[in-house]
Short mmCIF file of C-alpha atoms in Angstrom, two decimals:
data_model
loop_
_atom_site.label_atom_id
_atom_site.label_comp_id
_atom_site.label_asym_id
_atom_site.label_seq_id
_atom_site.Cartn_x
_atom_site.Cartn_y
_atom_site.Cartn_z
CA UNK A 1 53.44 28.37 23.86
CA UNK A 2 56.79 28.96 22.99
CA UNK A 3 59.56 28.02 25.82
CA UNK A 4 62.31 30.32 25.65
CA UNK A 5 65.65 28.50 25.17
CA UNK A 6 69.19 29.85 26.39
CA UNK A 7 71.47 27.57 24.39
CA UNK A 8 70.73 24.78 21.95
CA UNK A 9 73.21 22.41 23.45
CA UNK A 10 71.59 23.37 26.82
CA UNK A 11 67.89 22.52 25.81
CA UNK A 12 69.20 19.63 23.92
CA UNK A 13 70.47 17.68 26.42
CA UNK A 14 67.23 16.89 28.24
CA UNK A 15 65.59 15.72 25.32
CA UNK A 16 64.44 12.07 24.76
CA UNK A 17 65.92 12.61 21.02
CA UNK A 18 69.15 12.82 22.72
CA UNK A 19 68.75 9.27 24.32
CA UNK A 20 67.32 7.49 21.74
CA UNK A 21 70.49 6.94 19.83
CA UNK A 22 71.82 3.46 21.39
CA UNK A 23 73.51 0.99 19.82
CA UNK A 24 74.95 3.64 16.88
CA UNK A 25 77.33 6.27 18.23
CA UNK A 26 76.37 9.43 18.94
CA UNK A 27 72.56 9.99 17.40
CA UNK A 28 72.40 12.85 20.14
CA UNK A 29 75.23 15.04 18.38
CA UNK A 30 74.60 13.83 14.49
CA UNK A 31 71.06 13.46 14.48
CA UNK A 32 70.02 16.44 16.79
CA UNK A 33 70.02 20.29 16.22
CA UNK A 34 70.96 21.69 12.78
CA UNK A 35 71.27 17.84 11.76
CA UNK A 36 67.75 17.47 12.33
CA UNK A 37 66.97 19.98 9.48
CA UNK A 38 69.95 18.47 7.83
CA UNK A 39 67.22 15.20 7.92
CA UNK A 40 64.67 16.85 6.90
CA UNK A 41 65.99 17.78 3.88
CA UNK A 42 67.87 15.17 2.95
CA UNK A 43 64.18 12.94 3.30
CA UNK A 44 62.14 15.91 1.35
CA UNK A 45 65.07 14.87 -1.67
CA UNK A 46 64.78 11.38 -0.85
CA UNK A 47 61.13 12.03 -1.75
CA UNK A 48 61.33 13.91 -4.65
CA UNK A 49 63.80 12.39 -6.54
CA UNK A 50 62.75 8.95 -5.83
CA UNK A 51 59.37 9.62 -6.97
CA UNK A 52 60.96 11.38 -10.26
CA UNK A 53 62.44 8.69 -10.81
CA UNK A 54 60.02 6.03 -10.06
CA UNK A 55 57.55 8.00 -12.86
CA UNK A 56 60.18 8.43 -15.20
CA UNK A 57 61.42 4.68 -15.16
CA UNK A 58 58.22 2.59 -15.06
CA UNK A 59 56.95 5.21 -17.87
CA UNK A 60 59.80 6.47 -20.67
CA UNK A 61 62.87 4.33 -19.35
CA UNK A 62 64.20 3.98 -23.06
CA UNK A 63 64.13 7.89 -23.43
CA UNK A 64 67.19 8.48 -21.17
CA UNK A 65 68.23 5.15 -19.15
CA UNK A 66 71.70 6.98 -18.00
CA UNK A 67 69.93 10.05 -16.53
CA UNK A 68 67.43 8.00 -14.60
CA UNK A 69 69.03 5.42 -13.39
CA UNK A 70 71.47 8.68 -11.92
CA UNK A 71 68.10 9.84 -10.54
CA UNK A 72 67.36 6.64 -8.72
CA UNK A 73 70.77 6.43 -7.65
CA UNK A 74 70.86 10.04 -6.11
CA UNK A 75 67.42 9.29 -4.56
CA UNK A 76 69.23 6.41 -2.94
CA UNK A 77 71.76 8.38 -1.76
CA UNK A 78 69.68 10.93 0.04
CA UNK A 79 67.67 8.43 1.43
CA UNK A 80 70.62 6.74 2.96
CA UNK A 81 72.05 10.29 4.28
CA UNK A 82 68.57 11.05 5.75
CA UNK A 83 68.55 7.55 7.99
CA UNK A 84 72.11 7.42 8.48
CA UNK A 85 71.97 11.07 10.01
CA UNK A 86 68.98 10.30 11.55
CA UNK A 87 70.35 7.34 13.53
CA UNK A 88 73.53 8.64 14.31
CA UNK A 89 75.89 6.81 12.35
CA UNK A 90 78.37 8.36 11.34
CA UNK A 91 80.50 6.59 9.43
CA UNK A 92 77.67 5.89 6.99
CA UNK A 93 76.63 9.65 6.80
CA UNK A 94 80.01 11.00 5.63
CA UNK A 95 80.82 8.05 2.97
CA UNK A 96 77.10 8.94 1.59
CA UNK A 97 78.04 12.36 1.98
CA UNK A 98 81.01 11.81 0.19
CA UNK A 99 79.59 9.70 -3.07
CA UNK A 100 76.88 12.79 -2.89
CA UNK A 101 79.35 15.64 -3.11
CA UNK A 102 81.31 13.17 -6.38
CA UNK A 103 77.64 12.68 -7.54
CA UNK A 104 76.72 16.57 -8.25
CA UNK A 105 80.15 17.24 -9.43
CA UNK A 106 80.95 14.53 -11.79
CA UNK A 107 77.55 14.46 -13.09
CA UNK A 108 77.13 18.55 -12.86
CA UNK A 109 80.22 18.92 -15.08
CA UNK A 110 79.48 15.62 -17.39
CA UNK A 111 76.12 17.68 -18.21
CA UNK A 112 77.66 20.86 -18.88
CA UNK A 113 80.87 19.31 -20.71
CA UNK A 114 79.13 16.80 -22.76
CA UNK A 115 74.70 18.14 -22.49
CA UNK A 116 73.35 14.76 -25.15
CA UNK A 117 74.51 12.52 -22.74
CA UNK A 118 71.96 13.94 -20.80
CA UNK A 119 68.89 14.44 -22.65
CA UNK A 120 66.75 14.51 -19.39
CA UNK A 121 67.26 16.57 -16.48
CA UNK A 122 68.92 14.72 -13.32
CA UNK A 123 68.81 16.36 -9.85
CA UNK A 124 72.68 16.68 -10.61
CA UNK A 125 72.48 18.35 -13.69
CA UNK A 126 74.34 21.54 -13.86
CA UNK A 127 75.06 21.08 -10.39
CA UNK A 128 71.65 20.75 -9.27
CA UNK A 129 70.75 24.24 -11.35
CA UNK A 130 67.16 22.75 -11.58
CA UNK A 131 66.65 22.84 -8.00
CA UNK A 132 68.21 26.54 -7.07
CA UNK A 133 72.05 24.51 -6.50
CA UNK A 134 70.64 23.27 -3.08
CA UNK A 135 72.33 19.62 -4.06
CA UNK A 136 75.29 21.18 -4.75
CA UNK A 137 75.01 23.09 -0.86
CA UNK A 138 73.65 20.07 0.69
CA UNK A 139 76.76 17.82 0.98
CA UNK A 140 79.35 20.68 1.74
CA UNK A 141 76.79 21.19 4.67
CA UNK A 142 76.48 17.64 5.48
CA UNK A 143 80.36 17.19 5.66
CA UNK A 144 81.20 20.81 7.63
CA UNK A 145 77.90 19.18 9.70
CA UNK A 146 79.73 16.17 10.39
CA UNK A 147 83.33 17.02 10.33
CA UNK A 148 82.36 19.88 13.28
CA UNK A 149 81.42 17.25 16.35
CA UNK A 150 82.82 14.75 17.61
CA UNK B 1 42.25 21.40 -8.95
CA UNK B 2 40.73 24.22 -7.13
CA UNK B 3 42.62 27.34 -8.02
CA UNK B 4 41.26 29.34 -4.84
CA UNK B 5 42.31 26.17 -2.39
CA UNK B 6 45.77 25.45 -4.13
CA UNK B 7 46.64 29.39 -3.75
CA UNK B 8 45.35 29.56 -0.10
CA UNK B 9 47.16 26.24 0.98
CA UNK B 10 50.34 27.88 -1.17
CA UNK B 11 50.45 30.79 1.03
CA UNK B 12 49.47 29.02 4.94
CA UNK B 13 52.32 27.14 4.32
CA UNK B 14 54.73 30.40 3.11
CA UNK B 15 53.14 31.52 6.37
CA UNK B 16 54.24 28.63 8.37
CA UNK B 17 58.07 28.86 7.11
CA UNK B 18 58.52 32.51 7.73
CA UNK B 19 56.64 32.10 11.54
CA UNK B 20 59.41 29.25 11.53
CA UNK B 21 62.28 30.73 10.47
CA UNK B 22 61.14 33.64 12.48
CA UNK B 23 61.23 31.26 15.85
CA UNK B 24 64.30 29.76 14.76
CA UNK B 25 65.67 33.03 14.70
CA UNK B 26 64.26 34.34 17.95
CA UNK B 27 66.06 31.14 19.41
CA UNK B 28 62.46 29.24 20.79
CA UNK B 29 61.33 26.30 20.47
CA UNK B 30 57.85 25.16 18.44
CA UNK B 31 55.21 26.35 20.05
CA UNK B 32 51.32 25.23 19.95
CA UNK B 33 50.81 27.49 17.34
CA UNK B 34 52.96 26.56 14.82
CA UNK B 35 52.00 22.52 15.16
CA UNK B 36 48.03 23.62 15.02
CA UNK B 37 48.87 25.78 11.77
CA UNK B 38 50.83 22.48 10.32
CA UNK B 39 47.40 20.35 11.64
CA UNK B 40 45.12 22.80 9.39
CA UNK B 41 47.58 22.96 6.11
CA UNK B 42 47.57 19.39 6.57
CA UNK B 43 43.42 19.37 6.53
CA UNK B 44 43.62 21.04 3.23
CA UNK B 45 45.59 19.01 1.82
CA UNK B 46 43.73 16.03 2.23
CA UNK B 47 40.95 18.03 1.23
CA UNK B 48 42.84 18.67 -1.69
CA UNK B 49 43.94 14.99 -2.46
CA UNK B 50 40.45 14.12 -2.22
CA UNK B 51 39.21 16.37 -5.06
CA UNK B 52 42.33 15.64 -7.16
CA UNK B 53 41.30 11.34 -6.50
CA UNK B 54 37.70 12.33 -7.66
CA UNK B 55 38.64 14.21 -10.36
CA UNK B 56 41.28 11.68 -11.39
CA UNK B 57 38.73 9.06 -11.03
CA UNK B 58 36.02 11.01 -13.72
CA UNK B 59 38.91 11.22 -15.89
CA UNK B 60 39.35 14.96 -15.91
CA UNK B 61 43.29 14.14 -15.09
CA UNK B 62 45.86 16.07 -16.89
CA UNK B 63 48.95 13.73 -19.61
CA UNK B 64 51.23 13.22 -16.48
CA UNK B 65 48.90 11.75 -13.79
CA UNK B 66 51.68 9.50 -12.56
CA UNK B 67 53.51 12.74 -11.48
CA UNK B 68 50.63 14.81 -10.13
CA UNK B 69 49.62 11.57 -8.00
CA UNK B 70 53.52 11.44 -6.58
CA UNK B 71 53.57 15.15 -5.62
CA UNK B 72 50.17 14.34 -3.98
CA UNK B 73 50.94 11.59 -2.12
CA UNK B 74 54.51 13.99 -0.72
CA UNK B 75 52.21 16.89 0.21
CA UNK B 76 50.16 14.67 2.19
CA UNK B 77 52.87 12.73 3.65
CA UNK B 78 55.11 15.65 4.75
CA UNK B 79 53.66 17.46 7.02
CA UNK B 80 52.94 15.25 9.89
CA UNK B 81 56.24 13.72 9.12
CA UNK B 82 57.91 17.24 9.64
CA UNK B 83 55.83 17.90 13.11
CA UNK B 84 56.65 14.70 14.25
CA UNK B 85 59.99 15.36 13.78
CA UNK B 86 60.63 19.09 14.57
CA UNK B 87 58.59 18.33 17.85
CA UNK B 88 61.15 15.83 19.38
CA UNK B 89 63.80 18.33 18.81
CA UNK B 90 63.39 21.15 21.75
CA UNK B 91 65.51 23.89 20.33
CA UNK B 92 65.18 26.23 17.76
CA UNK B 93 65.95 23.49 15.34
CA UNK B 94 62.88 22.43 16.13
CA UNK B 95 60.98 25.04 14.17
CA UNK B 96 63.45 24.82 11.38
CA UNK B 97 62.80 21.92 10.59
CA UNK B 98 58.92 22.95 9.88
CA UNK B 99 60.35 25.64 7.49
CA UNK B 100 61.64 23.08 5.44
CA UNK B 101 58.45 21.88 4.95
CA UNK B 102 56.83 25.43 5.08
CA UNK B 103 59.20 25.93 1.91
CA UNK B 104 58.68 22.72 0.34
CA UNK B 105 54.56 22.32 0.42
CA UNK B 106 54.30 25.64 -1.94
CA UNK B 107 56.86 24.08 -4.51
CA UNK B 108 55.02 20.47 -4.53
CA UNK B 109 51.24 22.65 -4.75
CA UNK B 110 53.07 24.73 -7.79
CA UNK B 111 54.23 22.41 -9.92
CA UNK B 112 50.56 20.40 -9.03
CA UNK B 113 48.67 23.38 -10.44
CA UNK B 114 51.45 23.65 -13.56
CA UNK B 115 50.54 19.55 -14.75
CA UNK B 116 46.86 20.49 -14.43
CA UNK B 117 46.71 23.05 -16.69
CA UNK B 118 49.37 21.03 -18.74
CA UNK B 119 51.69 24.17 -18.82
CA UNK B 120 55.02 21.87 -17.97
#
């Protein structure tokens, strides 16, 4: 049943996850703890807007090429978040982080500044309004995430 | 889709997040509980693929089959993905990770039901 654990740091340190990082820099500290859920968010995203995307490109690409080629792109960007955290690199994780963060707020105030550019909803549109402003959240988290070990 | 199995497997998996979040909060680990919980939403789920393929297959599927197939090919897909990975974490990250999932299964199973009755 459920262990009872004093500290996360504490419990964390005897896990495998923490020792499975080689090679990349510090998958134990990244990739481990709150950046686990950090993971599995960033691969639910992955998921979801890479399958929008997929749909809405092979079917009704001429009805709004900008806003789903953005959707692809974003998907792209989660995706590479999700390993990148996942595997401990660093680096990676905060430029993706980065080019996320420009992402939602370019194309968040693009959709609100100029809407028939963007006949079709993106994950970015509105700064992510259409899923309750989590990708708006996500890469403030991801960067506070990252910026806070070292 | 079954309106009776969609609701059910829409709540277990509300369940699962808040006895999640709930461990995350207590500051355990997962616990047997939780995974077997994930192991049975999981069940339904395939038992709900299945009668989607069937259905799909009769051609009783709704104008966007594309999506509805996506969303159930992510149900399916994310909850063994989430135990596998909120297992190998031993902290109360762990469990939070499953609430992501918890949260994320009722969503996917929503907007499932919505394309079948062609309401978005």
């Amino acid at each position: 049943m459920n262990e009872r654990v004093d500290e996360a740091g504490e419990a964390r340190s005897t896990t495998p996850s923490a020792a499975t990082g080689s090679g990349t820099e510090g998958a134990g500290t990244v990739g481990a703890g709150p950046g686990r859920v950090l993971v599995a968010v960033y691969g639910i995203f992955a998921l979801a807007a890479g399958a929008r995307a997929a749909v809405q490109i092979a079917r009704q690409f001429d009805d709004a090429p900008l806003a789903y080629v953005l959707s692809a792109f974003a998907a792209l960007v989660y995706l590479v978040l999700a390993v990148a955290l996942a595997r401990g690199n660093r680096v990676l994780a905060l430029v993706a982080c980065g080019v996320e963060l420009a992402g939602v707020l370019i194309v968040g105030t693009l959709s609100l500044v100029d809407p028939g550019a963007f006949p079709k909803a993106t994950v970015w549109s509105g700064f992510g309004s259409g899923y309750v402003f989590i990708p708006l959240v996500l890469p403030l988290l991801g960067l506070f995430w990252l910026s806070r070990r070292k | 889709m079954i309106g009776p199995l969609a609701t059910g497997l829409i709540v277990l998996a509300l369940v699962i997040a808040l006895v999640s979040l709930l461990t995350t909060a207590m500051n355990k680990a997962m616990g047997n509980v939780l995974l077997i919980a994930l192991g049975v939403l999981e069940l339904g789920l395939l038992v709900q693929a299945g009668f989607l393929i069937a259905a799909l297959v009769r051609g009783e599927g709704p104008a966007e089959t594309a999506t509805l197939i996506g969303y159930m090919a992510g149900t399916v897909v994310i909850p063994p993905v989430a135990a596998f990975w909120g297992v190998g974490e031993r902290s109360r990250w762990g469990p939070a990770v499953i609430a992501v999932a918890g949260f994320a299964i009722p969503g996917m199973v929503g907007r499932m039901l919505q394309l079948w009755q062609g309401t978005a």
